[in-house]
mmCIF file of C-alpha atoms and ligand atoms in Angstrom:
data_model
loop_
_atom_site.group_PDB
_atom_site.id
_atom_site.type_symbol
_atom_site.label_atom_id
_atom_site.label_comp_id
_atom_site.label_asym_id
_atom_site.label_seq_id
_atom_site.Cartn_x
_atom_site.Cartn_y
_atom_site.Cartn_z
ATOM 1 C CA MET Q 1 -13.438 -25.789 -16.842
ATOM 2 C CA ASN Q 2 -16.319 -23.715 -17.817
ATOM 3 C CA GLU Q 3 -18.211 -23.779 -21.214
ATOM 4 C CA VAL Q 4 -20.092 -21.203 -22.907
ATOM 5 C CA LYS Q 5 -23.842 -21.767 -22.117
ATOM 6 C CA SER Q 6 -26.147 -21.170 -24.725
ATOM 7 C CA ASN Q 7 -28.815 -19.778 -22.113
ATOM 8 C CA LYS Q 8 -29.873 -16.202 -22.949
ATOM 9 C CA ASP Q 9 -29.452 -15.635 -19.032
ATOM 10 C CA TYR Q 10 -25.961 -16.144 -19.254
ATOM 11 C CA ASN Q 11 -24.034 -13.360 -17.872
ATOM 12 C CA PRO Q 12 -20.457 -12.471 -17.955
ATOM 13 C CA GLU Q 13 -20.344 -10.738 -14.511
ATOM 14 C CA MET Q 14 -21.821 -13.841 -12.823
ATOM 15 C CA HIS Q 15 -19.627 -15.976 -14.594
ATOM 16 C CA SER Q 16 -16.541 -13.829 -13.795
ATOM 17 C CA ALA Q 17 -17.534 -14.017 -10.111
ATOM 18 C CA GLU Q 18 -17.763 -17.809 -10.302
ATOM 19 C CA HIS Q 19 -14.109 -17.591 -11.077
ATOM 20 C CA ILE Q 20 -13.182 -15.512 -8.144
ATOM 21 C CA LEU Q 21 -15.428 -17.554 -6.000
ATOM 22 C CA ASN Q 22 -13.827 -20.855 -6.988
ATOM 23 C CA GLN Q 23 -10.351 -19.547 -5.999
ATOM 24 C CA THR Q 24 -11.581 -18.198 -2.858
ATOM 25 C CA MET Q 25 -12.986 -21.688 -2.131
ATOM 26 C CA VAL Q 26 -9.747 -23.173 -3.070
ATOM 27 C CA ARG Q 27 -7.792 -21.039 -0.813
ATOM 28 C CA MET Q 28 -9.907 -21.399 2.019
ATOM 29 C CA PHE Q 29 -10.642 -25.148 1.852
ATOM 30 C CA ASN Q 30 -8.297 -26.696 -0.468
ATOM 31 C CA LYS Q 31 -10.987 -28.978 -1.940
ATOM 32 C CA GLY Q 32 -10.989 -27.785 -5.515
ATOM 33 C CA ARG Q 33 -13.417 -25.408 -7.786
ATOM 34 C CA SER Q 34 -16.951 -26.421 -8.190
ATOM 35 C CA PHE Q 35 -17.677 -29.709 -10.352
ATOM 36 C CA SER Q 36 -20.791 -28.399 -11.516
ATOM 37 C CA ASN Q 37 -22.432 -24.906 -11.666
ATOM 38 C CA HIS Q 38 -25.515 -23.241 -13.089
ATOM 39 C CA ILE Q 39 -24.818 -19.752 -13.814
ATOM 40 C CA GLU Q 40 -27.524 -16.853 -14.401
ATOM 41 C CA LYS Q 41 -28.136 -13.447 -14.498
ATOM 42 C CA LYS Q 42 -30.287 -13.338 -11.403
ATOM 43 C CA LYS Q 43 -28.949 -16.056 -9.011
ATOM 44 C CA SER Q 44 -26.349 -18.772 -9.548
ATOM 45 C CA LYS Q 45 -25.146 -21.818 -8.024
ATOM 46 C CA CYS Q 46 -21.873 -23.829 -7.673
ATOM 47 C CA ASP Q 47 -21.715 -27.322 -6.269
ATOM 48 C CA TYR Q 48 -18.241 -28.514 -4.803
ATOM 49 C CA HIS Q 49 -17.042 -31.958 -3.547
ATOM 50 C CA PHE Q 50 -16.996 -31.144 0.431
ATOM 51 C CA ASP Q 51 -17.205 -33.089 4.096
ATOM 52 C CA ARG Q 52 -20.190 -30.560 5.466
ATOM 53 C CA ASN Q 53 -22.004 -27.278 5.138
ATOM 54 C CA LEU Q 54 -20.491 -24.165 5.553
ATOM 55 C CA THR Q 55 -20.774 -22.070 8.845
ATOM 56 C CA GLU Q 56 -22.200 -18.619 8.747
ATOM 57 C CA GLU Q 57 -19.038 -17.309 9.938
ATOM 58 C CA GLU Q 58 -17.422 -18.996 6.573
ATOM 59 C CA VAL Q 59 -20.241 -17.521 4.419
ATOM 60 C CA ASP Q 60 -19.279 -14.064 5.716
ATOM 61 C CA THR Q 61 -15.487 -14.564 5.177
ATOM 62 C CA ILE Q 62 -16.125 -15.706 1.508
ATOM 63 C CA ASN Q 63 -18.455 -12.919 0.974
ATOM 64 C CA LYS Q 64 -15.749 -10.433 2.226
ATOM 65 C CA LYS Q 65 -12.783 -11.971 0.341
ATOM 66 C CA VAL Q 66 -14.775 -12.058 -3.270
ATOM 67 C CA ASN Q 67 -15.954 -8.369 -2.504
ATOM 68 C CA GLU Q 68 -12.393 -7.492 -1.777
ATOM 69 C CA VAL Q 69 -10.876 -9.037 -5.100
ATOM 70 C CA ILE Q 70 -13.870 -7.197 -7.039
ATOM 71 C CA GLN Q 71 -13.211 -3.891 -5.252
ATOM 72 C CA GLN Q 72 -9.507 -4.392 -6.413
ATOM 73 C CA ASP Q 73 -10.651 -3.947 -9.821
ATOM 74 C CA LEU Q 74 -8.204 -6.526 -11.138
ATOM 75 C CA PRO Q 75 -8.021 -7.044 -14.946
ATOM 76 C CA VAL Q 76 -9.414 -10.258 -16.508
ATOM 77 C CA ALA Q 77 -6.986 -11.448 -19.194
ATOM 78 C CA GLU Q 78 -6.721 -14.405 -21.481
ATOM 79 C CA GLU Q 79 -3.261 -16.203 -22.293
ATOM 80 C CA PHE Q 80 -2.987 -19.177 -24.334
ATOM 81 C CA LEU Q 81 -0.833 -22.130 -23.716
ATOM 82 C CA ASN Q 82 -0.323 -25.424 -25.731
ATOM 83 C CA ARG Q 83 -2.011 -28.410 -24.130
ATOM 84 C CA ASN Q 84 1.578 -29.510 -22.623
ATOM 85 C CA GLU Q 85 2.369 -26.265 -20.814
ATOM 86 C CA GLY Q 86 -1.537 -26.538 -19.657
ATOM 87 C CA MET Q 87 -1.266 -29.961 -18.279
ATOM 88 C CA THR Q 88 1.705 -28.958 -16.076
ATOM 89 C CA ASN Q 89 0.043 -26.208 -14.644
ATOM 90 C CA PHE Q 90 -3.581 -26.792 -14.322
ATOM 91 C CA LYS Q 91 -5.780 -29.808 -13.986
ATOM 92 C CA LEU Q 92 -6.890 -30.528 -17.483
ATOM 93 C CA SER Q 93 -8.434 -33.622 -17.062
ATOM 94 C CA GLN Q 94 -11.852 -32.187 -17.492
ATOM 95 C CA LEU Q 95 -10.911 -30.730 -20.942
ATOM 96 C CA PRO Q 96 -13.192 -32.218 -23.544
ATOM 97 C CA GLU Q 97 -10.946 -34.243 -26.212
ATOM 98 C CA ASP Q 98 -11.921 -31.563 -29.000
ATOM 99 C CA ALA Q 99 -10.477 -28.764 -27.089
ATOM 100 C CA GLY Q 100 -7.589 -28.896 -29.383
ATOM 101 C CA ASP Q 101 -3.751 -28.205 -28.995
ATOM 102 C CA THR Q 102 -4.272 -24.822 -27.507
ATOM 103 C CA ILE Q 103 -5.930 -23.971 -23.901
ATOM 104 C CA ARG Q 104 -7.431 -20.660 -23.036
ATOM 105 C CA ILE Q 105 -6.288 -19.541 -19.616
ATOM 106 C CA ILE Q 106 -8.207 -16.794 -17.884
ATOM 107 C CA LYS Q 107 -6.217 -15.089 -15.741
ATOM 108 C CA ILE Q 108 -7.986 -12.469 -12.797
ATOM 109 C CA GLY Q 109 -4.965 -10.276 -11.774
ATOM 110 C CA ASN Q 110 -2.515 -12.495 -9.857
ATOM 111 C CA TYR Q 111 -5.597 -14.022 -7.830
ATOM 112 C CA ASP Q 112 -6.785 -16.754 -10.201
ATOM 113 C CA ALA Q 113 -5.905 -18.312 -13.377
ATOM 114 C CA CYS Q 114 -8.138 -21.079 -14.762
ATOM 115 C CA PRO Q 115 -8.960 -22.966 -18.358
ATOM 116 C CA CYS Q 116 -12.218 -21.529 -19.621
ATOM 117 C CA CYS Q 117 -13.807 -20.780 -22.890
ATOM 118 C CA GLY Q 118 -16.612 -18.578 -21.332
ATOM 119 C CA VAL Q 119 -17.253 -14.781 -21.648
ATOM 120 C CA HIS Q 120 -16.000 -12.585 -19.012
ATOM 121 C CA VAL Q 121 -15.759 -8.850 -17.854
ATOM 122 C CA SER Q 122 -12.538 -7.083 -18.593
ATOM 123 C CA SER Q 123 -12.079 -5.806 -15.130
ATOM 124 C CA THR Q 124 -13.409 -7.268 -11.868
ATOM 125 C CA LYS Q 125 -15.257 -4.107 -10.603
ATOM 126 C CA GLU Q 126 -17.720 -4.324 -13.441
ATOM 127 C CA ILE Q 127 -18.953 -7.701 -11.282
ATOM 128 C CA GLY Q 128 -20.693 -5.462 -8.814
ATOM 129 C CA LYS Q 129 -21.357 -6.542 -5.275
ATOM 130 C CA PHE Q 130 -21.222 -10.400 -4.507
ATOM 131 C CA GLN Q 131 -23.656 -12.074 -1.959
ATOM 132 C CA ILE Q 132 -24.255 -15.710 -1.196
ATOM 133 C CA ILE Q 133 -27.532 -16.462 -0.532
ATOM 134 C CA SER Q 134 -27.592 -19.769 0.791
ATOM 135 C CA THR Q 135 -25.641 -22.752 1.189
ATOM 136 C CA SER Q 136 -26.807 -26.168 1.642
ATOM 137 C CA TYR Q 137 -24.916 -29.743 1.973
ATOM 138 C CA GLU Q 138 -26.506 -33.230 0.978
ATOM 139 C CA ASP Q 139 -24.810 -36.339 -0.503
ATOM 140 C CA GLU Q 140 -21.310 -34.984 0.199
ATOM 141 C CA VAL Q 141 -22.170 -32.185 -2.015
ATOM 142 C CA LEU Q 142 -21.956 -28.407 -0.969
ATOM 143 C CA ARG Q 143 -24.246 -26.040 -3.125
ATOM 144 C CA VAL Q 144 -23.675 -22.185 -2.832
ATOM 145 C CA ARG Q 145 -25.935 -19.851 -4.168
ATOM 146 C CA PHE Q 146 -25.273 -16.387 -4.825
ATOM 147 C CA LYS Q 147 -26.376 -13.320 -6.546
ATOM 148 C CA LEU Q 148 -24.752 -9.902 -7.390
ATOM 149 C CA ALA Q 149 -25.878 -6.295 -6.994
ATOM 150 C CA LYS Q 150 -24.956 -3.554 -9.093
ATOM 151 C CA ASP Q 151 -24.679 -0.733 -6.436
ATOM 152 C CA ASN Q 152 -21.117 0.090 -6.319
HETATM 153 ZN ZN1 ZN H 201 -14.595 -18.330 -17.288
#
């Protein structure tokens, strides 16, 4: 669950990259999406409940997979489900009580689907090139810092 940030640095490209990163982390490690994040234009960070830091090889693999998804230029679409349908398909425990009876799901091609009320790109190539800057691990939290480059 991601909320619209009032921060003026809030950036749809970064935020859309976060969705792809989260799905990539879920597929590789099955430890869930980031539970906390800070998304800004210049660089962003996502925190995951984890049991160790990532290896260099894993960082390379994540960079490669996220960029593969971006390069496929998948459409980013929204879909509305009622809360019961959403409960069945997604972990909605993090939804605020006042989220209402209709849940907005953001789909990135067939790669990712996640409840979100944020602002996104319309297709993944708009994101640019994804790159992890660094990772760190402390108190059972893995932090992944990343940036985007507009060079494609
Ligand atoms: Zn979103």
